[in-house]
Coordinates of C-alpha atoms in Angstrom, one line a residue:
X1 CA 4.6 43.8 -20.5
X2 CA 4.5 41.0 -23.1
X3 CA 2.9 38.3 -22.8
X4 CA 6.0 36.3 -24.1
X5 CA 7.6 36.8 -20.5
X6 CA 5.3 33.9 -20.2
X7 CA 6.7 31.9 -23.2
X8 CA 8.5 28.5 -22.2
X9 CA 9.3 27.6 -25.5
X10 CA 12.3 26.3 -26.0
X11 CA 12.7 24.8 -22.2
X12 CA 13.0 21.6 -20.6
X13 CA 11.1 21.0 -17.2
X14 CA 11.3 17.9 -15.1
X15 CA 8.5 17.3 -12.6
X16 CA 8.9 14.9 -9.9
X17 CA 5.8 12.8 -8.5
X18 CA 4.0 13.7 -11.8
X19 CA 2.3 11.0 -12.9
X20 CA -1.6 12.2 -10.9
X21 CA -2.2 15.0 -9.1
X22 CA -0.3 18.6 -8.4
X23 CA 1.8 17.5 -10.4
X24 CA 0.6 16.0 -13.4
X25 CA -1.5 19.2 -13.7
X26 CA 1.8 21.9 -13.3
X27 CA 3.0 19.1 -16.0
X28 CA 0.0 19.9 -18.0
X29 CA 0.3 23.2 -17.9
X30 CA 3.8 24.0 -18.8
X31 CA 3.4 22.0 -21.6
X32 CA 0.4 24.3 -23.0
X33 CA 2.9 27.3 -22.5
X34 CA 5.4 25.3 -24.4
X35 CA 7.8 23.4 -22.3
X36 CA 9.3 20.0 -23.1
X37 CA 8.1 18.2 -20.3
X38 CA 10.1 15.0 -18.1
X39 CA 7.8 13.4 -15.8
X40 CA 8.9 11.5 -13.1
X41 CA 7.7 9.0 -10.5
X42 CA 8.6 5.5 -9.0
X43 CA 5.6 3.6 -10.3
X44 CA 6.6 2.8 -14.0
X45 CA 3.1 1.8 -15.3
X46 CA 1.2 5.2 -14.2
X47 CA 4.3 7.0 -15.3
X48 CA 3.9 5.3 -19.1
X49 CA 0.1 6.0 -18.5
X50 CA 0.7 9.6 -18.1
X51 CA 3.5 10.3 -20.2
X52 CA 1.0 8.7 -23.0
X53 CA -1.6 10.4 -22.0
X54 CA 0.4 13.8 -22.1
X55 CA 2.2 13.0 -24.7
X56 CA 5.4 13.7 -23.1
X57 CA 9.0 13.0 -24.7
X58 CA 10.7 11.9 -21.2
X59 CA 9.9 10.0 -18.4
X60 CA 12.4 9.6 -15.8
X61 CA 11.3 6.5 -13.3
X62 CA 13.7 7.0 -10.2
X63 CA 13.2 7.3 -6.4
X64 CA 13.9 10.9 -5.4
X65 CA 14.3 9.5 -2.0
X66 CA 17.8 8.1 -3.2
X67 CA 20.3 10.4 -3.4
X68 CA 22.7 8.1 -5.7
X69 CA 19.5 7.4 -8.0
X70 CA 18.8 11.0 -8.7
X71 CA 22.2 12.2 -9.5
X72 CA 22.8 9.2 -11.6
X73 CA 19.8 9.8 -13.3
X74 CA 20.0 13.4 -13.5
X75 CA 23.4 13.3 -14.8
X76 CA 22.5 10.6 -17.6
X77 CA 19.8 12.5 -18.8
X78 CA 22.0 16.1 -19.4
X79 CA 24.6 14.2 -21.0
X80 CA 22.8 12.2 -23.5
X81 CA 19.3 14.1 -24.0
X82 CA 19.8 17.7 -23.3
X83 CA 19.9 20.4 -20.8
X84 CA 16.5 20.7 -17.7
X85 CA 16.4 24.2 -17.5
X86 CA 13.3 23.6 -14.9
X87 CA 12.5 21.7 -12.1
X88 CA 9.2 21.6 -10.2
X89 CA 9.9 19.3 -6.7
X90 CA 6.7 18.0 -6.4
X91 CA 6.9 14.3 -5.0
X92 CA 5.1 14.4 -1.5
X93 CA 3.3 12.1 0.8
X94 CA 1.0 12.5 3.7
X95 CA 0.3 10.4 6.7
X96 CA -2.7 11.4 9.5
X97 CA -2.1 10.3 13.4
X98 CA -2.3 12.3 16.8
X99 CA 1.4 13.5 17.2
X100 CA 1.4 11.4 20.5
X101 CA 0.7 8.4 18.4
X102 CA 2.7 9.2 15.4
X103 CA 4.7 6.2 14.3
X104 CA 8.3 6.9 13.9
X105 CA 8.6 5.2 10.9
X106 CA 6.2 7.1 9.4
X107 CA 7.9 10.3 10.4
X108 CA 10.7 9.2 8.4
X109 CA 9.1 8.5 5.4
X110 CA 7.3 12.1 5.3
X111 CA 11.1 13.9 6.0
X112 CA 12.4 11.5 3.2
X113 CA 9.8 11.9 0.7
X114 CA 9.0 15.3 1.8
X115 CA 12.2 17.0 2.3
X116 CA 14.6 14.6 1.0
X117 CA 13.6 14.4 -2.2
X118 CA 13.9 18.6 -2.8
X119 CA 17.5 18.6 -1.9
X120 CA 18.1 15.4 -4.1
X121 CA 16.6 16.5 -6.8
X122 CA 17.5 20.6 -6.4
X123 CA 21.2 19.7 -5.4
X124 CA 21.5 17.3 -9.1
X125 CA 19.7 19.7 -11.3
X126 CA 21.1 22.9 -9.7
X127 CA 24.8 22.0 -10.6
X128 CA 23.8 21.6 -13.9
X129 CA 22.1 24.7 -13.9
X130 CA 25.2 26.7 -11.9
X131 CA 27.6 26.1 -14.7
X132 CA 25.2 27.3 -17.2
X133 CA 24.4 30.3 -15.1
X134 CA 21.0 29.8 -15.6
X135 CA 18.0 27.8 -13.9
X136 CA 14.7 27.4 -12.3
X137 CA 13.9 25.6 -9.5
X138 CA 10.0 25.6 -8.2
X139 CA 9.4 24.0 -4.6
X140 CA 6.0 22.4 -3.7
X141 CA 4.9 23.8 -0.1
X142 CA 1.8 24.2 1.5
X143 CA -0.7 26.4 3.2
X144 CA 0.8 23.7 6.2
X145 CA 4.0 26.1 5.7
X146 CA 2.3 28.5 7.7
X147 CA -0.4 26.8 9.7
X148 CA -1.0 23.9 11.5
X149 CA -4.2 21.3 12.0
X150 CA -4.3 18.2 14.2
X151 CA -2.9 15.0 13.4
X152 CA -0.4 16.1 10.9
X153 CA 2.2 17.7 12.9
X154 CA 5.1 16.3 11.0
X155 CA 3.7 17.0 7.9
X156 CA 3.6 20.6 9.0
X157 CA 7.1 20.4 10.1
X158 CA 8.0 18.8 6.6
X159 CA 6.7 21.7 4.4
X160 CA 8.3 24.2 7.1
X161 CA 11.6 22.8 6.2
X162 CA 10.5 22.5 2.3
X163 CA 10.1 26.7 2.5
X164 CA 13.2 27.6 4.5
X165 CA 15.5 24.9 2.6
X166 CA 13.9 27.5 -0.9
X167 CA 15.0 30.4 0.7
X168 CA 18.7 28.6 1.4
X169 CA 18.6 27.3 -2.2
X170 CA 17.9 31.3 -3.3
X171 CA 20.6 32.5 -0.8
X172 CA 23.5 30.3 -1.9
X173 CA 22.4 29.6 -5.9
X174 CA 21.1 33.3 -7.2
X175 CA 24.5 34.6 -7.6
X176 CA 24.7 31.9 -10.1
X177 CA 21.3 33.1 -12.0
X178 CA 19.0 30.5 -10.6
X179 CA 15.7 31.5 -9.2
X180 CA 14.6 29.7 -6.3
X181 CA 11.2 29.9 -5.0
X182 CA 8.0 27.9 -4.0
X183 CA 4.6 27.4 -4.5
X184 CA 2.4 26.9 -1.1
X185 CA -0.9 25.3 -2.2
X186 CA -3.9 25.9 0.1
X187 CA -6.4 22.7 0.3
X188 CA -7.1 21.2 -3.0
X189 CA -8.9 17.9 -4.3
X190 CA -6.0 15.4 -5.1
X191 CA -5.7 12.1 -4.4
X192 CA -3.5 13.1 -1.7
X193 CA -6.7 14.4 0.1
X194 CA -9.3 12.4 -1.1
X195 CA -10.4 11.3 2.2
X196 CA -10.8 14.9 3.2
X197 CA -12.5 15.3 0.4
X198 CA -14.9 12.6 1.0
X199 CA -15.7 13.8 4.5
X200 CA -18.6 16.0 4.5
X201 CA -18.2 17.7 7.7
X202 CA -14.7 18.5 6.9
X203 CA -15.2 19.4 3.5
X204 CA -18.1 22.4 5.4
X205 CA -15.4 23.4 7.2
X206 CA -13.1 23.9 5.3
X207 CA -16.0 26.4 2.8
X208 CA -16.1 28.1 6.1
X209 CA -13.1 28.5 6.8
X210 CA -11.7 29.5 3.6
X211 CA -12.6 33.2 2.1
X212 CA -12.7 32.0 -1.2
X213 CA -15.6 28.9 0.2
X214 CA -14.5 26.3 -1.6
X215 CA -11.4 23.9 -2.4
X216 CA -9.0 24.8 -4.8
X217 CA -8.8 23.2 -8.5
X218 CA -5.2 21.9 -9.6
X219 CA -5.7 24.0 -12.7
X220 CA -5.6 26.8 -10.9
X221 CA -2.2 25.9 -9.6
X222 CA -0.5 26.6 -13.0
X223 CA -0.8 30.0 -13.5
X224 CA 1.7 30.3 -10.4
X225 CA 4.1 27.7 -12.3
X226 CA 4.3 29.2 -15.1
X227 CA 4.8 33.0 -13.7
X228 CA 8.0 31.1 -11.5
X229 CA 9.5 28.9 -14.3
X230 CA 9.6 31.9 -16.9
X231 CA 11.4 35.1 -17.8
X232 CA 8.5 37.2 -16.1
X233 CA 10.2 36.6 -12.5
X234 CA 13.8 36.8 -12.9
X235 CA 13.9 38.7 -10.2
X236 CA 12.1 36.7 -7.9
X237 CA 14.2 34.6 -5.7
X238 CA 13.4 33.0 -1.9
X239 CA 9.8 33.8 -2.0
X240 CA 7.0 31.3 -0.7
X241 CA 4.0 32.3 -3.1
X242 CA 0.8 30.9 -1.8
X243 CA -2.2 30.1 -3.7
X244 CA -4.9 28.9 -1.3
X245 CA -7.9 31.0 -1.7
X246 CA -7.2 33.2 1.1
X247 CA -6.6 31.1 4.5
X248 CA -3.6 32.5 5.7
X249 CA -5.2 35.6 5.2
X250 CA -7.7 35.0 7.4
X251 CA -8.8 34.2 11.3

Protein backbone atom coordinates (compact mmCIF):
# COMPACT_ATOMS: atom_id res chain seq x y z
CA UNK A 1 0.00 0.00 0.00
CA UNK A 2 1.49 3.48 -0.70
CA UNK A 3 2.02 5.65 1.49
CA UNK A 4 0.45 8.38 -0.83
CA UNK A 5 -3.13 6.92 0.22
CA UNK A 6 -2.11 9.18 2.95
CA UNK A 7 -1.29 12.29 0.78
CA UNK A 8 -3.82 15.35 1.31
CA UNK A 9 -2.16 17.42 -1.02
CA UNK A 10 -4.13 19.24 -2.99
CA UNK A 11 -7.26 19.39 -0.40
CA UNK A 12 -9.03 21.85 1.53
CA UNK A 13 -10.19 21.01 5.17
CA UNK A 14 -12.22 23.19 7.44
CA UNK A 15 -12.00 22.56 11.18
CA UNK A 16 -14.51 23.92 13.38
CA UNK A 17 -13.60 24.99 17.20
CA UNK A 18 -9.93 24.97 16.00
CA UNK A 19 -8.38 27.71 17.36
CA UNK A 20 -6.81 25.34 20.96
CA UNK A 21 -7.20 22.00 21.61
CA UNK A 22 -8.54 18.70 19.58
CA UNK A 23 -8.85 20.70 17.16
CA UNK A 24 -6.09 22.94 16.58
CA UNK A 25 -3.99 19.76 16.76
CA UNK A 26 -6.15 17.52 13.85
CA UNK A 27 -5.53 21.22 12.23
CA UNK A 28 -1.92 20.79 12.71
CA UNK A 29 -1.76 17.68 11.53
CA UNK A 30 -3.44 17.68 8.27
CA UNK A 31 -1.54 20.49 7.36
CA UNK A 32 1.91 18.37 7.83
CA UNK A 33 0.22 15.84 5.39
CA UNK A 34 -0.56 18.61 3.11
CA UNK A 35 -3.97 20.04 3.41
CA UNK A 36 -4.93 23.66 3.07
CA UNK A 37 -6.26 24.27 6.20
CA UNK A 38 -9.68 26.77 7.31
CA UNK A 39 -9.84 27.16 10.88
CA UNK A 40 -12.79 28.18 12.47
CA UNK A 41 -14.08 29.52 15.87
CA UNK A 42 -16.33 32.38 17.32
CA UNK A 43 -13.56 34.12 19.21
CA UNK A 44 -11.83 36.23 16.45
CA UNK A 45 -8.56 37.15 18.38
CA UNK A 46 -7.54 33.39 19.24
CA UNK A 47 -8.71 32.47 15.84
CA UNK A 48 -6.01 35.21 14.26
CA UNK A 49 -3.57 33.91 17.01
CA UNK A 50 -3.79 30.45 15.68
CA UNK A 51 -4.26 30.93 12.13
CA UNK A 52 -0.79 33.01 12.64
CA UNK A 53 0.64 30.71 14.49
CA UNK A 54 -0.22 27.91 11.88
CA UNK A 55 0.17 29.78 9.24
CA UNK A 56 -3.06 28.97 7.82
CA UNK A 57 -4.60 30.72 4.49
CA UNK A 58 -8.39 30.80 5.91
CA UNK A 59 -10.03 31.49 8.88
CA UNK A 60 -13.68 31.33 9.05
CA UNK A 61 -15.13 33.26 12.39
CA UNK A 62 -18.88 32.10 12.52
CA UNK A 63 -21.07 30.43 15.23
CA UNK A 64 -21.73 26.90 14.13
CA UNK A 65 -24.65 27.08 16.52
CA UNK A 66 -26.45 29.26 13.80
CA UNK A 67 -27.68 27.57 11.14
CA UNK A 68 -28.11 30.79 8.78
CA UNK A 69 -24.36 31.78 9.76
CA UNK A 70 -22.89 28.61 8.63
CA UNK A 71 -24.61 28.21 5.39
CA UNK A 72 -24.03 31.75 4.60
CA UNK A 73 -20.62 31.37 5.33
CA UNK A 74 -20.07 28.15 3.94
CA UNK A 75 -21.61 29.14 0.71
CA UNK A 76 -19.42 32.41 0.52
CA UNK A 77 -16.35 30.67 0.99
CA UNK A 78 -17.01 27.85 -2.08
CA UNK A 79 -17.99 30.53 -4.33
CA UNK A 80 -15.29 33.03 -4.02
CA UNK A 81 -12.21 30.89 -2.59
CA UNK A 82 -12.52 27.34 -3.65
CA UNK A 83 -13.99 24.06 -3.01
CA UNK A 84 -13.64 22.20 1.16
CA UNK A 85 -13.18 18.87 0.23
CA UNK A 86 -12.96 18.15 4.30
CA UNK A 87 -14.62 18.81 7.24
CA UNK A 88 -13.59 17.81 10.81
CA UNK A 89 -16.85 18.96 13.26
CA UNK A 90 -15.00 19.58 16.18
CA UNK A 91 -16.59 22.54 18.14
CA UNK A 92 -17.75 21.04 21.52
CA UNK A 93 -18.40 22.19 25.13
CA UNK A 94 -18.73 20.50 28.39
CA UNK A 95 -20.66 21.41 31.47
CA UNK A 96 -20.31 19.07 34.99
CA UNK A 97 -23.58 18.92 37.43
CA UNK A 98 -25.46 15.83 39.08
CA UNK A 99 -28.18 15.13 36.38
CA UNK A 100 -30.83 15.93 39.14
CA UNK A 101 -29.31 19.31 39.31
CA UNK A 102 -28.51 19.90 35.74
CA UNK A 103 -29.56 23.35 34.69
CA UNK A 104 -31.78 23.32 31.67
CA UNK A 105 -30.17 25.96 30.09
CA UNK A 106 -27.08 24.33 30.19
CA UNK A 107 -28.56 21.23 28.63
CA UNK A 108 -29.28 23.36 25.76
CA UNK A 109 -26.17 24.80 25.16
CA UNK A 110 -24.34 21.20 25.18
CA UNK A 111 -27.27 19.91 22.33
CA UNK A 112 -26.54 23.23 20.50
CA UNK A 113 -22.95 23.30 20.58
CA UNK A 114 -22.66 19.63 20.68
CA UNK A 115 -25.09 18.38 18.21
CA UNK A 116 -26.16 21.32 16.55
CA UNK A 117 -23.24 22.51 15.21
CA UNK A 118 -22.46 18.86 13.21
CA UNK A 119 -25.65 19.02 11.34
CA UNK A 120 -24.99 22.87 10.57
CA UNK A 121 -21.91 22.46 9.52
CA UNK A 122 -22.23 18.68 7.79
CA UNK A 123 -25.63 19.69 6.12
CA UNK A 124 -23.63 23.20 4.43
CA UNK A 125 -20.48 21.46 3.43
CA UNK A 126 -22.20 18.17 2.41
CA UNK A 127 -24.27 19.83 -0.43
CA UNK A 128 -21.35 21.10 -1.70
CA UNK A 129 -19.72 18.00 -1.60
CA UNK A 130 -22.95 15.90 -3.19
CA UNK A 131 -22.80 17.73 -6.33
CA UNK A 132 -19.19 17.09 -6.65
CA UNK A 133 -19.70 13.47 -5.83
CA UNK A 134 -16.95 13.66 -3.64
CA UNK A 135 -16.33 14.59 0.23
CA UNK A 136 -15.17 13.95 3.67
CA UNK A 137 -16.86 14.58 6.64
CA UNK A 138 -14.96 13.50 10.19
CA UNK A 139 -17.22 13.73 13.40
CA UNK A 140 -15.69 14.48 16.85
CA UNK A 141 -17.27 11.80 19.49
CA UNK A 142 -16.12 10.49 22.53
CA UNK A 143 -15.22 7.47 24.55
CA UNK A 144 -18.75 9.19 26.32
CA UNK A 145 -20.32 7.56 22.98
CA UNK A 146 -20.10 4.45 24.70
CA UNK A 147 -19.85 5.02 28.44
CA UNK A 148 -21.12 6.97 30.92
CA UNK A 149 -19.55 8.82 34.33
CA UNK A 150 -21.44 10.91 36.85
CA UNK A 151 -22.29 14.39 36.42
CA UNK A 152 -22.22 14.58 32.69
CA UNK A 153 -25.19 12.79 31.70
CA UNK A 154 -26.12 15.12 28.90
CA UNK A 155 -22.93 15.26 27.71
CA UNK A 156 -23.05 11.52 27.24
CA UNK A 157 -26.29 11.89 25.59
CA UNK A 158 -24.78 14.66 23.21
CA UNK A 159 -21.95 12.49 21.80
CA UNK A 160 -24.54 9.55 21.57
CA UNK A 161 -26.47 11.60 19.18
CA UNK A 162 -23.03 12.97 17.54
CA UNK A 163 -22.30 8.95 16.49
CA UNK A 164 -25.76 7.87 15.38
CA UNK A 165 -26.39 11.40 13.45
CA UNK A 166 -22.44 9.90 11.47
CA UNK A 167 -23.96 6.81 10.72
CA UNK A 168 -27.36 8.80 9.27
CA UNK A 169 -24.95 11.18 7.52
CA UNK A 170 -23.08 7.74 5.92
CA UNK A 171 -26.61 6.17 5.22
CA UNK A 172 -28.13 8.94 3.23
CA UNK A 173 -24.73 10.76 1.70
CA UNK A 174 -22.42 7.64 0.50
CA UNK A 175 -24.33 7.02 -2.58
CA UNK A 176 -23.11 10.36 -3.35
CA UNK A 177 -19.22 9.46 -2.67
CA UNK A 178 -18.94 11.01 0.79
CA UNK A 179 -17.44 9.19 3.56
CA UNK A 180 -18.91 9.74 6.82
CA UNK A 181 -17.42 8.64 9.90
CA UNK A 182 -16.17 9.76 13.47
CA UNK A 183 -13.43 9.93 15.67
CA UNK A 184 -14.34 8.89 19.52
CA UNK A 185 -11.44 10.32 21.64
CA UNK A 186 -10.91 8.55 24.99
CA UNK A 187 -9.64 11.13 27.93
CA UNK A 188 -7.11 13.57 26.78
CA UNK A 189 -5.41 16.75 28.37
CA UNK A 190 -7.23 19.80 26.66
CA UNK A 191 -8.44 22.62 28.02
CA UNK A 192 -11.75 21.14 27.87
CA UNK A 193 -10.53 18.87 30.82
CA UNK A 194 -8.12 20.79 32.50
CA UNK A 195 -9.84 20.56 35.76
CA UNK A 196 -9.77 16.77 35.43
CA UNK A 197 -6.46 17.12 34.71
CA UNK A 198 -5.58 19.10 37.64
CA UNK A 199 -7.36 16.68 40.01
CA UNK A 200 -4.98 14.20 41.34
CA UNK A 201 -7.21 11.70 42.49
CA UNK A 202 -9.04 11.63 39.28
CA UNK A 203 -6.17 11.84 37.15
CA UNK A 204 -5.04 8.05 39.41
CA UNK A 205 -8.00 6.89 38.37
CA UNK A 206 -8.29 7.40 35.40
CA UNK A 207 -4.14 5.44 34.97
CA UNK A 208 -6.07 2.80 36.59
CA UNK A 209 -8.63 2.61 34.75
CA UNK A 210 -7.26 2.97 31.41
CA UNK A 211 -5.08 -0.10 29.86
CA UNK A 212 -2.83 2.06 28.25
CA UNK A 213 -2.24 4.13 32.13
CA UNK A 214 -2.09 7.27 31.12
CA UNK A 215 -4.11 10.23 29.30
CA UNK A 216 -4.05 10.48 25.78
CA UNK A 217 -1.81 13.22 23.83
CA UNK A 218 -3.84 15.34 21.07
CA UNK A 219 -1.02 14.34 18.70
CA UNK A 220 -1.88 11.15 18.88
CA UNK A 221 -5.31 12.05 17.60
CA UNK A 222 -4.10 12.77 14.09
CA UNK A 223 -3.05 9.72 12.79
CA UNK A 224 -6.88 8.76 12.89
CA UNK A 225 -7.68 12.18 10.97
CA UNK A 226 -5.67 11.74 8.55
CA UNK A 227 -6.41 7.80 7.76
CA UNK A 228 -10.43 9.27 7.64
CA UNK A 229 -9.88 12.48 5.47
CA UNK A 230 -7.77 10.54 2.75
CA UNK A 231 -7.90 8.14 -0.13
CA UNK A 232 -6.75 5.22 2.33
CA UNK A 233 -10.53 4.80 3.57
CA UNK A 234 -12.77 5.22 0.72
CA UNK A 235 -14.45 2.58 1.83
CA UNK A 236 -15.08 3.38 5.21
CA UNK A 237 -18.33 4.90 5.85
CA UNK A 238 -20.68 5.02 9.33
CA UNK A 239 -17.93 3.86 11.52
CA UNK A 240 -17.22 5.31 15.04
CA UNK A 241 -13.27 4.74 15.29
CA UNK A 242 -12.08 5.20 18.87
CA UNK A 243 -8.81 6.12 19.96
CA UNK A 244 -8.73 6.08 23.79
CA UNK A 245 -6.04 3.79 24.95
CA UNK A 246 -8.16 0.90 25.50
CA UNK A 247 -11.21 1.87 27.92
CA UNK A 248 -13.99 0.56 26.18
CA UNK A 249 -12.14 -2.42 25.90
CA UNK A 250 -11.87 -2.90 29.25
CA UNK A 251 -13.96 -3.61 32.76
Amino acid sequence: MSIELFNLTGKRALITGSSQGIGYALAQGLAAAGADIILNGRDEARLAAAAETLRARHALAFDATDHEAVRSAIDAFEEKIGTIDILVNNAGMQHRTPLEDFPADAFERLMKTNVSTVFNVGQAVARHMIKRGAGKIINIASVQTALARPGIAPYTATKGAVANLTKGMATDWARYGLQCNAIAPGYFDTPLNSALVADPAFSTWLEKRTPAGRWGKVEELVGACIFLASNASTFVNGHILYVDGGITASL
